Amino acid sequence: MNRFVLAVCASLIAPGAVLAQGVTEEMIANDAATPEDILTNGMGRSLQRYSPLETLNKENVANLVPAWAFSLGGEKQRGQETQPLIHDGIMYITGSYSRLYALDAMTGEELWQYDARLPEGILPCCDVVNRGAAIFEDKVIFGTLDARLVALDAKSGDVVWRDKIADYKAGYSYTAAPMIVNGLVITGNSGGEFGVVGEIQARDASTGEMKWTRPVIEGHMGTLDGEESTMTGELNATWPGDMWKTGGGATWLGGSYDDRTDTIIMGTGNPAPWNSHLRGAGQPSEDGMGDNLYAASRLGIDPATGEIKWHFQSTPREGWDYDGVNEVVAFEGEDGTPLLATADRNGFFYVLNAEDGSFVSAAPFVKDITWAEGIDENGRPIFVEENRPGDPSAAADGNKGEIVFSSPGFLGGKNWMPMAYSQNTGLFYVPSNEWGMDIWNEPITYKKGAAYLGSGFTIKPNYEDHIGSLKAIDPATGEWVWEFKNDAPLWGGVMTTAGGLVFTGTPEGKFIAFDDETGEELWSFQTGSGIVGQPVTWEQDGEQYVSVISGWGGAVPLWGGEVAKKVNYLNQGGLLWTFKLPRQLASAQ
């Protein structure tokens, strides 16, 4: 086409019109298979965090070298939990205090930065982190600590639209990476320690217009196209009185999408308050009262309407802060059956049927579980009733219930940090922690914007030689194939590759590549601060790159009790490290 024709075509475009461009639904759907881009949190909406790249492998990973590093700058360091996105030669990362950066993916040069103007009085429970963005068309979309969603022009960083998720003054916040499904941007909310109500929202990613909302606590009404749709669950079926009105269940970690069944899968947090005796959960019930649906659950959601298709509650009658938000990963069973896997805070690794969320199997992934003897054939815990924190109303002074030691601790056998699945080995690689807690219940009443726990706690290590534990787990049997032990608790994500590698980082600052079959440490690099972020790998100009953010923080130093004292020597930071395997060294042994 000659220049004259191009000029004529350009003259026919109306002033201000935007050409169709950028990231499409098809590109997002194929993200896991197109390693030149990283378009989703999870390296694919199934959240396997598996790369088909094999240029970098067990034989040459020793030749992986730093390519560049980018400092987030300023004094706003704290915990850095982001996962980079890469598109069209640009890397997008989020930082603490609701910042977003666009970088040249080859050089690390900053192209632009957006810094949200956060109001006074925000109430994030677990550090001022942000776990990443979403990208669609010509926009990068991320959430902020004052519970807002912002869409930015991917090239300039200018605001295209913004919308309010919820009222930050009531304790709501937002830290997760949004997800794009069929042109909708899917978000949850944070704030479970403040008596909020967990909700899933879907907006038109192009305009920000709300499509549907789905509260996750029974008794609340959903919406569709601006009108009330259906009630979540059945009023007072599992919640006594008005407790459902401030019932928690925050959807604070985002979700996955299973294209095999056209289902969004979201986890829900702890019921509020923590004191289970106030929610009718202190004693067993044959009619389900006290299960407190749909807190501590995984929900299958229709992406078109927001209706709940199925649910699986990992911890009914929850009383230890065992949120059910941990990611649900789609994979295939040995016989090709579509399955889902999740490693719950309660210490059990679950496999579910992807068609309807029904229970398939469960096995412990931590060494000590005190609150349950096991999981029955229906997927329901077999409770150890004497390990439930006591009812303060039964105490002599009515102020403090019986103290119990429970394991895992309330930060979970696994917290938010994402596991990975390898299509090479068929194994899951689960970052876990071996700790417990002294926990007790206290009286509490709800007050808007105030902490709504009704519990006290002190978290403690279970072993002298390690807290963190990366385990390779066979989902068919629950067997631990290998284990890597770490002195400090693990709080960063995991990634696998077709080159037979497993990547993760430690709070001590080491970024490590393991052999996926044996757990042998093949390579490491000291990043200078604790790694609590999420690694990615991609290919550009024929060379394979690996990136991870370094910057200690998150919930452990804030809530970790005796464990926090154990790691108080660790330095904060804020560096995005990018490594590459130089072309000339790719074939070197």
Coordinates of C-alpha atoms in Angstrom, one line a residue:
M1 CA 0.0 0.0 0.0
N2 CA 1.6 3.3 -1.0
R3 CA 1.8 6.5 1.1
F4 CA -1.1 8.2 -0.8
V5 CA -3.5 5.4 -0.1
L6 CA -2.4 5.4 3.6
A7 CA -3.1 9.1 3.8
V8 CA -6.5 8.8 2.2
C9 CA -7.4 6.0 4.7
A10 CA -6.2 8.1 7.6
S11 CA -8.4 11.0 6.4
L12 CA -11.5 8.9 6.6
I13 CA -11.0 8.2 10.3
A14 CA -13.1 10.6 12.5
P15 CA -11.1 12.9 14.7
G16 CA -10.7 11.3 18.2
A17 CA -11.6 7.8 17.0
V18 CA -9.6 4.9 18.4
L19 CA -8.5 2.1 16.1
A20 CA -9.1 -1.4 17.2
Q21 CA -5.8 -2.5 18.7
G22 CA -4.1 -4.0 21.7
V23 CA -4.9 -7.1 23.7
T24 CA -7.9 -9.2 22.7
E25 CA -9.9 -11.9 24.5
E26 CA -8.4 -14.5 22.1
M27 CA -4.9 -13.4 23.0
I28 CA -5.7 -13.6 26.7
A29 CA -7.2 -17.1 26.2
N30 CA -4.0 -18.2 24.6
D31 CA -1.7 -16.6 27.0
A32 CA -0.3 -19.8 28.5
A33 CA 0.8 -20.9 25.0
T34 CA 2.3 -17.7 23.7
P35 CA 5.5 -17.1 25.8
E36 CA 6.5 -13.9 24.0
D37 CA 3.9 -12.1 26.1
I38 CA 2.6 -12.4 29.7
L39 CA -1.0 -11.1 29.5
T40 CA -2.5 -12.5 32.7
N41 CA -1.8 -12.9 36.4
G42 CA -0.9 -16.6 36.6
M43 CA 0.7 -16.9 33.1
G44 CA -2.7 -18.1 31.8
R45 CA -6.2 -17.9 33.4
S46 CA -5.9 -21.5 34.6
L47 CA -3.2 -20.2 37.0
Q48 CA -0.8 -23.1 36.3
R49 CA 2.2 -20.7 36.1
Y50 CA 3.8 -23.0 33.7
S51 CA 5.9 -21.8 30.7
P52 CA 6.3 -23.9 27.6
L53 CA 9.8 -22.3 27.1
E54 CA 12.7 -24.8 27.3
T55 CA 15.6 -22.8 26.0
L56 CA 16.5 -22.2 29.6
N57 CA 16.8 -25.7 31.2
K58 CA 18.5 -27.8 33.8
E59 CA 21.7 -28.1 31.7
N60 CA 22.3 -24.3 31.2
V61 CA 20.5 -22.5 34.0
A62 CA 23.8 -21.9 35.6
N63 CA 24.4 -19.4 32.8
L64 CA 21.4 -17.3 33.7
V65 CA 22.7 -13.7 34.4
P66 CA 21.2 -10.3 35.4
A67 CA 20.1 -8.2 32.4
W68 CA 18.8 -5.2 34.3
A69 CA 17.2 -4.1 37.5
F70 CA 14.7 -1.3 38.2
S71 CA 14.2 0.5 41.5
L72 CA 10.7 1.4 42.5
G73 CA 12.4 4.4 44.2
G74 CA 11.4 6.7 47.0
E75 CA 10.6 5.7 50.5
K76 CA 7.5 3.7 49.6
Q77 CA 9.1 0.3 49.8
R78 CA 7.2 -2.1 52.1
G79 CA 6.1 -5.4 50.6
Q80 CA 6.4 -5.9 46.8
E81 CA 4.1 -8.8 45.7
T82 CA 3.5 -7.9 42.0
Q83 CA 3.6 -10.2 39.0
P84 CA 4.9 -8.5 35.8
L85 CA 2.8 -8.3 32.6
I86 CA 4.7 -8.0 29.3
H87 CA 3.1 -6.9 26.0
D88 CA 4.6 -5.3 22.9
G89 CA 8.0 -4.9 24.4
I90 CA 6.6 -3.1 27.5
M91 CA 6.6 -4.5 31.1
Y92 CA 3.9 -3.4 33.5
I93 CA 4.4 -3.8 37.3
T94 CA 2.6 -2.6 40.3
G95 CA 4.2 -1.4 43.5
S96 CA 3.3 -0.8 47.2
Y97 CA 1.0 2.1 47.9
S98 CA -0.9 1.6 44.6
R99 CA 1.7 2.5 42.1
L100 CA 2.0 1.2 38.5
Y101 CA 5.0 1.4 36.2
A102 CA 5.6 0.9 32.5
L103 CA 9.1 -0.2 31.6
D104 CA 11.0 -1.1 28.5
A105 CA 11.2 -4.9 28.8
M106 CA 14.6 -5.1 27.1
T107 CA 16.4 -2.3 29.1
G108 CA 14.4 -1.6 32.2
E109 CA 14.0 2.1 31.3
E110 CA 11.0 3.7 32.9
L111 CA 8.4 4.8 30.3
W112 CA 5.8 6.2 32.7
Q113 CA 4.6 5.9 36.3
Y114 CA 1.1 6.3 37.8
D115 CA 0.9 7.0 41.5
A116 CA -2.6 6.8 43.0
R117 CA -3.5 9.6 45.4
L118 CA -4.6 7.6 48.4
P119 CA -6.8 9.4 51.0
E120 CA -6.1 9.5 54.7
G121 CA -7.7 6.7 56.7
I122 CA -7.2 3.7 54.4
L123 CA -7.4 0.4 56.3
P124 CA -5.4 -2.3 54.7
C125 CA -5.0 -5.2 57.1
C126 CA -1.9 -6.9 55.8
D127 CA 0.6 -4.3 54.4
V128 CA 0.2 -1.8 51.5
V129 CA 0.9 -4.4 48.8
N130 CA -0.4 -4.8 45.2
R131 CA -0.3 -8.1 43.4
G132 CA -0.5 -6.9 39.8
A133 CA -2.6 -5.6 36.9
A134 CA -4.7 -6.7 34.0
I135 CA -4.3 -5.7 30.4
F136 CA -7.1 -5.4 27.7
E137 CA -7.3 -3.6 24.4
D138 CA -5.1 -0.5 24.9
K139 CA -5.6 -0.3 28.7
V140 CA -3.8 -1.5 31.8
I141 CA -6.2 -1.9 34.8
F142 CA -5.4 -2.2 38.5
G143 CA -7.0 -1.7 41.9
T144 CA -5.9 0.7 44.7
L145 CA -5.8 0.5 48.5
D146 CA -8.8 2.9 48.7
A147 CA -11.0 0.2 47.0
R148 CA -11.0 1.8 43.5
L149 CA -10.4 0.4 40.0
V150 CA -8.4 2.4 37.6
A151 CA -7.9 1.9 33.8
L152 CA -4.9 3.6 32.3
D153 CA -3.8 4.1 28.7
A154 CA -1.1 1.5 28.2
K155 CA 1.1 3.8 26.1
S156 CA 0.8 7.0 28.1
G157 CA -0.4 6.1 31.6
D158 CA -3.2 8.6 31.3
V159 CA -6.5 7.7 33.2
V160 CA -9.2 6.3 30.9
W161 CA -11.7 5.5 33.5
R162 CA -11.9 4.8 37.2
D163 CA -14.7 3.4 39.5
K164 CA -15.3 2.8 43.1
I165 CA -15.3 -0.9 44.3
A166 CA -16.5 -0.2 47.8
D167 CA -16.2 2.3 50.7
Y168 CA -12.7 2.3 52.1
K169 CA -14.0 4.1 55.3
A170 CA -15.9 0.8 56.1
G171 CA -12.7 -1.2 55.9
Y172 CA -12.7 -2.1 52.2
S173 CA -9.5 -2.1 50.2
Y174 CA -8.2 -3.8 47.1
T175 CA -4.8 -5.5 46.5
A176 CA -5.4 -8.3 44.0
A177 CA -4.7 -8.4 40.2
P178 CA -8.0 -8.1 38.3
M179 CA -8.9 -10.7 35.7
I180 CA -10.3 -10.3 32.2
V181 CA -13.0 -12.7 30.9
N182 CA -14.9 -12.0 27.7
G183 CA -14.3 -8.3 27.8
L184 CA -15.3 -8.0 31.5
V185 CA -12.9 -7.1 34.2
I186 CA -13.5 -9.3 37.3
T187 CA -12.6 -8.1 40.8
G188 CA -13.2 -9.0 44.4
N189 CA -12.6 -7.0 47.5
S190 CA -10.5 -7.0 50.7
G191 CA -11.3 -6.1 54.3
G192 CA -12.4 -9.4 56.0
E193 CA -11.0 -8.2 59.3
F194 CA -13.4 -5.2 59.3
G195 CA -16.8 -7.0 58.9
V196 CA -17.1 -6.2 55.2
V197 CA -19.2 -8.4 52.9
G198 CA -17.2 -10.2 50.2
E199 CA -18.4 -9.5 46.7
I200 CA -17.4 -10.3 43.1
Q201 CA -17.9 -7.6 40.5
A202 CA -17.8 -7.6 36.7
R203 CA -17.4 -4.4 34.6
D204 CA -17.1 -3.7 31.0
A205 CA -13.3 -3.5 30.7
S206 CA -13.6 -0.8 27.9
T207 CA -15.8 1.6 29.8
G208 CA -15.9 0.6 33.4
E209 CA -19.7 0.2 33.4
M210 CA -20.9 -2.4 35.9
K211 CA -22.3 -5.6 34.4
W212 CA -23.1 -7.6 37.5
T213 CA -22.3 -8.0 41.2
R214 CA -22.4 -11.2 43.4
P215 CA -22.1 -10.9 47.2
V216 CA -20.8 -14.1 48.6
I217 CA -22.6 -14.2 52.0
E218 CA -26.1 -15.7 52.0
G219 CA -29.0 -13.2 52.3
H220 CA -27.4 -10.4 50.2
M221 CA -28.8 -9.6 46.7
G222 CA -26.8 -9.7 43.5
T223 CA -27.3 -7.3 40.6
L224 CA -27.4 -7.7 36.8
D225 CA -27.4 -4.7 34.4
G226 CA -28.2 -2.3 37.2
E227 CA -31.2 -4.3 38.6
E228 CA -31.5 -6.7 41.5
S229 CA -31.0 -10.3 40.3
T230 CA -31.1 -13.1 42.8
M231 CA -30.3 -13.6 46.5
T232 CA -27.0 -15.4 47.4
G233 CA -28.1 -18.6 49.1
E234 CA -31.0 -18.7 51.5
L235 CA -31.5 -16.1 54.2
N236 CA -30.6 -17.5 57.7
A237 CA -30.0 -21.0 56.4
T238 CA -26.5 -21.1 57.9
W239 CA -26.2 -17.7 59.7
P240 CA -28.1 -16.9 62.9
G241 CA -30.0 -13.6 63.3
D242 CA -28.4 -10.6 61.5
M243 CA -24.8 -11.9 61.6
W244 CA -24.9 -12.3 57.8
K245 CA -25.1 -8.5 57.4
T246 CA -21.4 -8.1 58.4
G247 CA -20.4 -11.7 57.5
G248 CA -17.0 -11.2 56.0
G249 CA -16.0 -13.6 53.2
A250 CA -13.7 -11.1 51.5
T251 CA -12.8 -12.1 47.9
W252 CA -9.4 -10.7 48.3
L253 CA -7.2 -12.8 46.1
G254 CA -8.9 -12.7 42.7
G255 CA -9.8 -15.7 40.8
S256 CA -9.2 -18.1 37.9
Y257 CA -11.2 -18.9 34.8
D258 CA -11.8 -22.4 33.5
D259 CA -12.6 -22.2 29.7
R260 CA -13.4 -25.9 29.7
T261 CA -16.6 -25.2 31.6
D262 CA -16.9 -21.4 31.1
T263 CA -16.6 -20.8 34.8
I264 CA -15.0 -18.1 37.0
I265 CA -13.7 -19.6 40.2
M266 CA -13.3 -17.3 43.2
G267 CA -12.3 -18.1 46.8
T268 CA -13.9 -16.4 49.8
G269 CA -12.3 -15.4 53.1
N270 CA -13.0 -16.0 56.7
P271 CA -16.5 -15.4 58.1
A272 CA -16.7 -12.4 60.5
P273 CA -16.1 -12.1 63.3
W274 CA -13.3 -14.7 64.0
N275 CA -15.1 -15.7 67.2
S276 CA -17.1 -18.6 65.8
H277 CA -19.4 -18.9 68.8
L278 CA -21.1 -15.6 67.8
R279 CA -21.9 -17.1 64.4
G280 CA -23.6 -20.3 65.6
A281 CA -20.5 -22.2 64.6
G282 CA -19.3 -23.3 68.0
Q283 CA -21.3 -26.5 68.2
P284 CA -22.1 -29.1 65.5
S285 CA -25.4 -28.8 63.8
E286 CA -27.3 -31.3 61.6
D287 CA -29.1 -28.7 59.6
G288 CA -26.0 -26.7 58.6
M289 CA -26.6 -23.8 60.9
G290 CA -23.1 -22.3 61.7
D291 CA -21.5 -23.4 58.4
N292 CA -21.7 -19.7 57.5
L293 CA -22.1 -20.0 53.7
Y294 CA -20.4 -19.0 51.5
A295 CA -17.4 -17.9 53.6
A296 CA -14.2 -20.1 53.5
S297 CA -15.4 -21.5 50.2
R298 CA -14.6 -21.8 46.5
L299 CA -17.4 -20.6 44.2
G300 CA -18.0 -21.4 40.5
I301 CA -19.6 -18.3 38.9
D302 CA -21.3 -17.9 35.5
P303 CA -19.3 -15.1 33.8
A304 CA -22.3 -13.8 31.9
T305 CA -24.7 -13.3 34.9
G306 CA -22.7 -13.7 38.1
E307 CA -24.9 -16.5 39.2
I308 CA -23.3 -19.2 41.5
K309 CA -23.1 -22.5 39.6
W310 CA -21.5 -24.5 42.4
H311 CA -19.7 -24.1 45.7
F312 CA -17.2 -26.1 47.8
Q313 CA -16.7 -25.0 51.4
S314 CA -13.3 -26.1 52.6
T315 CA -13.8 -25.0 56.2
P316 CA -17.4 -24.9 57.4
R317 CA -17.9 -23.7 61.0
E318 CA -14.6 -21.8 60.5
G319 CA -12.9 -20.6 63.7
W320 CA -9.2 -20.2 63.0
D321 CA -9.1 -17.6 60.2
Y322 CA -8.6 -20.3 57.6
D323 CA -9.7 -18.2 54.6
G324 CA -10.8 -20.1 51.5
V325 CA -9.3 -17.6 49.0
N326 CA -6.3 -19.5 47.9
E327 CA -6.1 -19.9 44.1
V328 CA -7.8 -22.7 42.2
V329 CA -5.7 -24.2 39.4
A330 CA -7.2 -26.0 36.5
F331 CA -5.5 -29.2 35.2
E332 CA -6.1 -32.6 33.7
G333 CA -6.2 -35.8 35.6
E334 CA -4.2 -38.8 34.5
D335 CA -7.2 -40.1 32.6
G336 CA -8.0 -36.7 31.0
T337 CA -10.7 -35.8 33.6
P338 CA -10.9 -32.0 34.0
L339 CA -9.9 -31.2 37.6
L340 CA -9.2 -28.3 39.9
A341 CA -6.6 -28.1 42.7
T342 CA -6.3 -25.8 45.7
A343 CA -4.0 -25.8 48.7
D344 CA -6.1 -24.3 51.5
R345 CA -5.0 -22.3 54.5
N346 CA -6.4 -25.1 56.7
G347 CA -3.5 -27.3 55.7
F348 CA -5.2 -29.7 53.2
F349 CA -4.6 -30.0 49.5
Y350 CA -7.9 -30.5 47.6
V351 CA -8.7 -31.9 44.2
L352 CA -12.2 -31.0 42.9
N353 CA -14.2 -32.0 39.8
A354 CA -14.1 -29.1 37.4
E355 CA -17.6 -29.7 36.0
D356 CA -19.4 -29.1 39.3
G357 CA -16.9 -28.4 42.0
S358 CA -17.6 -31.7 43.7
F359 CA -15.0 -33.2 46.1
V360 CA -12.5 -35.7 44.7
S361 CA -9.7 -36.0 47.3
A362 CA -7.8 -34.2 50.0
A363 CA -4.5 -34.8 51.7
P364 CA -2.4 -32.8 54.2
F365 CA 0.4 -30.6 52.7
V366 CA 1.8 -29.5 56.1
K367 CA 3.2 -31.7 58.8
D368 CA 0.9 -30.7 61.8
I369 CA -2.8 -30.3 61.6
T370 CA -4.6 -30.1 65.0
W371 CA -8.0 -28.7 64.2
A372 CA -9.2 -31.7 62.1
E373 CA -8.5 -35.4 62.1
G374 CA -9.0 -35.5 58.3
I375 CA -11.5 -35.0 55.5
D376 CA -14.4 -37.3 55.1
E377 CA -15.7 -38.8 51.9
N378 CA -17.9 -35.7 51.2
G379 CA -15.0 -33.3 51.6
R380 CA -16.1 -32.1 55.0
P381 CA -13.6 -31.8 57.8
I382 CA -13.7 -34.2 60.7
F383 CA -13.3 -31.7 63.5
V384 CA -11.3 -32.0 66.7
E385 CA -13.8 -30.1 68.8
E386 CA -11.5 -29.5 71.7
N387 CA -9.1 -27.6 69.4
R388 CA -11.7 -24.9 68.8
P389 CA -11.0 -21.7 70.7
G390 CA -13.3 -21.4 73.7
D391 CA -16.5 -19.4 74.0
P392 CA -15.7 -16.3 76.1
S393 CA -19.3 -16.3 77.4
A394 CA -18.5 -19.6 79.2
A395 CA -15.5 -18.1 80.9
A396 CA -15.7 -17.1 84.5
D397 CA -15.1 -13.4 83.7
G398 CA -16.9 -13.6 80.3
N399 CA -13.9 -11.8 78.7
K400 CA -11.6 -14.5 77.3
G401 CA -12.4 -18.0 76.1
E402 CA -10.1 -21.0 76.6
I403 CA -6.8 -20.7 74.8
V404 CA -5.9 -23.5 72.5
F405 CA -2.8 -24.3 70.4
S406 CA -3.8 -24.8 66.8
S407 CA -1.9 -25.7 63.7
P408 CA -1.6 -24.4 61.0
G409 CA -1.4 -20.8 62.4
F410 CA -4.0 -18.3 61.1
L411 CA -1.6 -17.2 58.3
G412 CA -2.2 -20.7 57.0
G413 CA -0.4 -23.8 55.8
K414 CA -0.3 -21.7 52.6
N415 CA -1.3 -18.1 52.3
W416 CA -1.8 -16.0 49.1
M417 CA 1.5 -17.0 47.5
P418 CA 0.6 -18.9 44.3
M419 CA 1.7 -22.5 43.7
A420 CA 2.6 -23.8 40.3
Y421 CA 1.8 -26.9 38.2
S422 CA 4.2 -28.6 35.8
Q423 CA 2.9 -30.2 32.7
N424 CA 6.3 -32.0 32.6
T425 CA 6.0 -33.8 35.8
G426 CA 2.3 -33.6 36.6
L427 CA 3.2 -32.3 40.1
F428 CA 2.2 -29.2 42.0
Y429 CA 4.9 -27.1 43.7
V430 CA 3.3 -25.6 46.8
P431 CA 5.0 -22.9 49.0
S432 CA 3.9 -23.7 52.5
N433 CA 4.8 -22.8 56.1
E434 CA 5.1 -25.0 59.2
W435 CA 3.7 -22.9 62.1
G436 CA 0.9 -22.9 64.7
M437 CA -0.6 -20.4 67.1
D438 CA -2.1 -19.9 70.5
I439 CA -5.6 -18.5 69.8
W440 CA -8.5 -17.4 72.0
N441 CA -11.8 -15.7 71.6
E442 CA -13.0 -12.5 73.0
P443 CA -16.4 -10.6 73.0
I444 CA -16.8 -8.2 70.1
T445 CA -19.5 -6.0 68.5
Y446 CA -19.5 -4.6 65.0
K447 CA -18.5 -0.9 64.5
K448 CA -18.1 0.4 61.0
G449 CA -14.4 0.9 60.1
A450 CA -13.1 -0.9 63.2
A451 CA -11.4 -4.3 63.5
Y452 CA -14.0 -7.0 63.9
L453 CA -12.1 -10.1 65.1
G454 CA -13.2 -11.2 68.6
S455 CA -10.0 -13.2 68.9
G456 CA -6.4 -12.9 70.1
F457 CA -3.5 -14.9 68.8
T458 CA 0.3 -15.5 68.9
I459 CA 1.8 -17.3 65.9
K460 CA 4.8 -19.7 66.6
P461 CA 7.2 -21.8 64.6
N462 CA 6.5 -25.6 64.8
Y463 CA 10.2 -26.5 64.1
E464 CA 13.5 -25.1 65.1
D465 CA 15.2 -25.8 61.7
H466 CA 12.6 -24.4 59.3
I467 CA 9.3 -22.6 58.8
G468 CA 9.1 -22.3 55.0
S469 CA 8.7 -25.5 53.0
L470 CA 8.4 -25.8 49.2
K471 CA 6.8 -29.2 48.5
A472 CA 6.4 -31.1 45.2
I473 CA 3.0 -32.8 45.5
D474 CA 1.4 -35.5 43.3
P475 CA -2.3 -34.5 43.0
A476 CA -3.3 -38.1 42.3
T477 CA -2.0 -39.5 45.6
G478 CA -1.2 -36.5 47.8
E479 CA 2.4 -37.8 48.1
W480 CA 5.2 -35.3 48.8
V481 CA 7.8 -36.1 46.1
W482 CA 10.4 -33.7 47.5
E483 CA 10.7 -30.9 50.0
F484 CA 12.9 -27.8 50.3
K485 CA 13.1 -26.4 53.8
N486 CA 13.7 -22.7 54.5
D487 CA 14.5 -21.0 57.8
A488 CA 12.1 -18.0 57.2
P489 CA 8.5 -18.4 56.1
L490 CA 8.0 -18.6 52.3
W491 CA 5.8 -15.8 51.0
G492 CA 6.5 -15.6 47.3
G493 CA 5.1 -17.3 44.2
V494 CA 6.3 -20.3 42.2
M495 CA 6.8 -20.8 38.5
T496 CA 7.6 -24.0 36.5
T497 CA 9.0 -24.3 32.9
A498 CA 9.2 -26.9 30.2
G499 CA 12.9 -26.8 30.7
G500 CA 12.4 -28.8 33.9
L501 CA 12.9 -25.8 36.3
V502 CA 11.0 -24.6 39.4
F503 CA 11.6 -21.0 40.4
T504 CA 10.8 -19.3 43.7
G505 CA 12.3 -16.8 46.1
T506 CA 12.9 -16.6 49.9
P507 CA 12.6 -13.8 52.5
E508 CA 16.4 -14.0 52.8
G509 CA 16.6 -12.6 49.3
K510 CA 17.6 -15.7 47.3
F511 CA 16.0 -16.3 43.9
I512 CA 16.3 -20.0 43.3
A513 CA 15.9 -22.5 40.4
F514 CA 15.3 -26.1 41.4
D515 CA 15.2 -29.3 39.4
D516 CA 11.5 -30.1 39.0
E517 CA 12.0 -33.9 39.5
T518 CA 14.5 -34.0 42.4
G519 CA 14.3 -30.6 44.2
E520 CA 18.1 -30.1 43.7
E521 CA 19.1 -26.4 43.8
L522 CA 20.6 -25.7 40.3
W523 CA 21.0 -21.9 40.5
S524 CA 20.5 -18.9 42.8
F525 CA 20.9 -15.2 43.0
Q526 CA 20.9 -12.9 46.0
T527 CA 18.5 -10.0 45.2
G528 CA 19.2 -7.9 48.3
S529 CA 15.8 -8.0 49.9
G530 CA 13.1 -10.6 50.7
I531 CA 11.2 -12.0 47.7
V532 CA 7.4 -12.0 48.2
G533 CA 6.6 -11.4 44.5
Q534 CA 5.7 -13.7 41.6
P535 CA 8.2 -14.7 38.9
V536 CA 7.6 -14.9 35.2
T537 CA 9.5 -15.9 32.1
W538 CA 9.2 -14.9 28.5
E539 CA 11.0 -14.8 25.2
Q540 CA 12.1 -11.8 23.3
D541 CA 14.3 -11.6 20.2
G542 CA 15.2 -15.3 20.6
E543 CA 16.4 -15.1 24.1
Q544 CA 14.7 -16.3 27.3
Y545 CA 14.2 -13.8 30.2
V546 CA 13.1 -14.3 33.8
S547 CA 11.8 -11.5 36.1
V548 CA 11.0 -11.3 39.8
I549 CA 10.4 -8.4 42.2
S550 CA 12.4 -8.2 45.4
G551 CA 11.1 -6.3 48.4
W552 CA 10.4 -7.8 51.9
G553 CA 7.1 -7.1 53.6
G554 CA 3.5 -8.5 53.5
A555 CA 1.6 -9.9 56.4
V556 CA 4.4 -11.8 58.2
P557 CA 6.3 -8.8 59.7
L558 CA 3.0 -7.3 60.7
W559 CA 1.1 -10.2 62.1
G560 CA 3.7 -12.9 62.7
G561 CA 4.1 -12.8 66.5
E562 CA 7.2 -14.8 67.5
V563 CA 7.8 -15.5 63.8
A564 CA 8.0 -11.8 63.1
K565 CA 10.7 -11.5 65.7
K566 CA 12.6 -14.3 64.0
V567 CA 12.8 -12.3 60.7
N568 CA 13.0 -8.8 62.0
Y569 CA 16.6 -8.5 60.6
L570 CA 15.4 -8.7 57.0
N571 CA 15.8 -5.5 55.0
Q572 CA 13.0 -3.9 52.9
G573 CA 13.6 -3.1 49.3
G574 CA 12.0 -2.4 45.9
L575 CA 13.9 -3.8 42.9
L576 CA 12.5 -5.6 39.8
W577 CA 15.3 -8.0 38.7
T578 CA 15.4 -9.3 35.2
F579 CA 17.7 -12.1 34.1
K580 CA 18.4 -13.6 30.7
L581 CA 20.1 -16.6 29.2
P582 CA 22.5 -15.0 26.6
R583 CA 22.1 -16.5 23.2
Q584 CA 25.8 -17.6 23.0
L585 CA 25.4 -19.5 26.3
A586 CA 22.1 -21.2 25.6
S587 CA 23.9 -24.4 24.4
A588 CA 26.6 -24.3 26.9
Q589 CA 26.7 -27.0 29.6

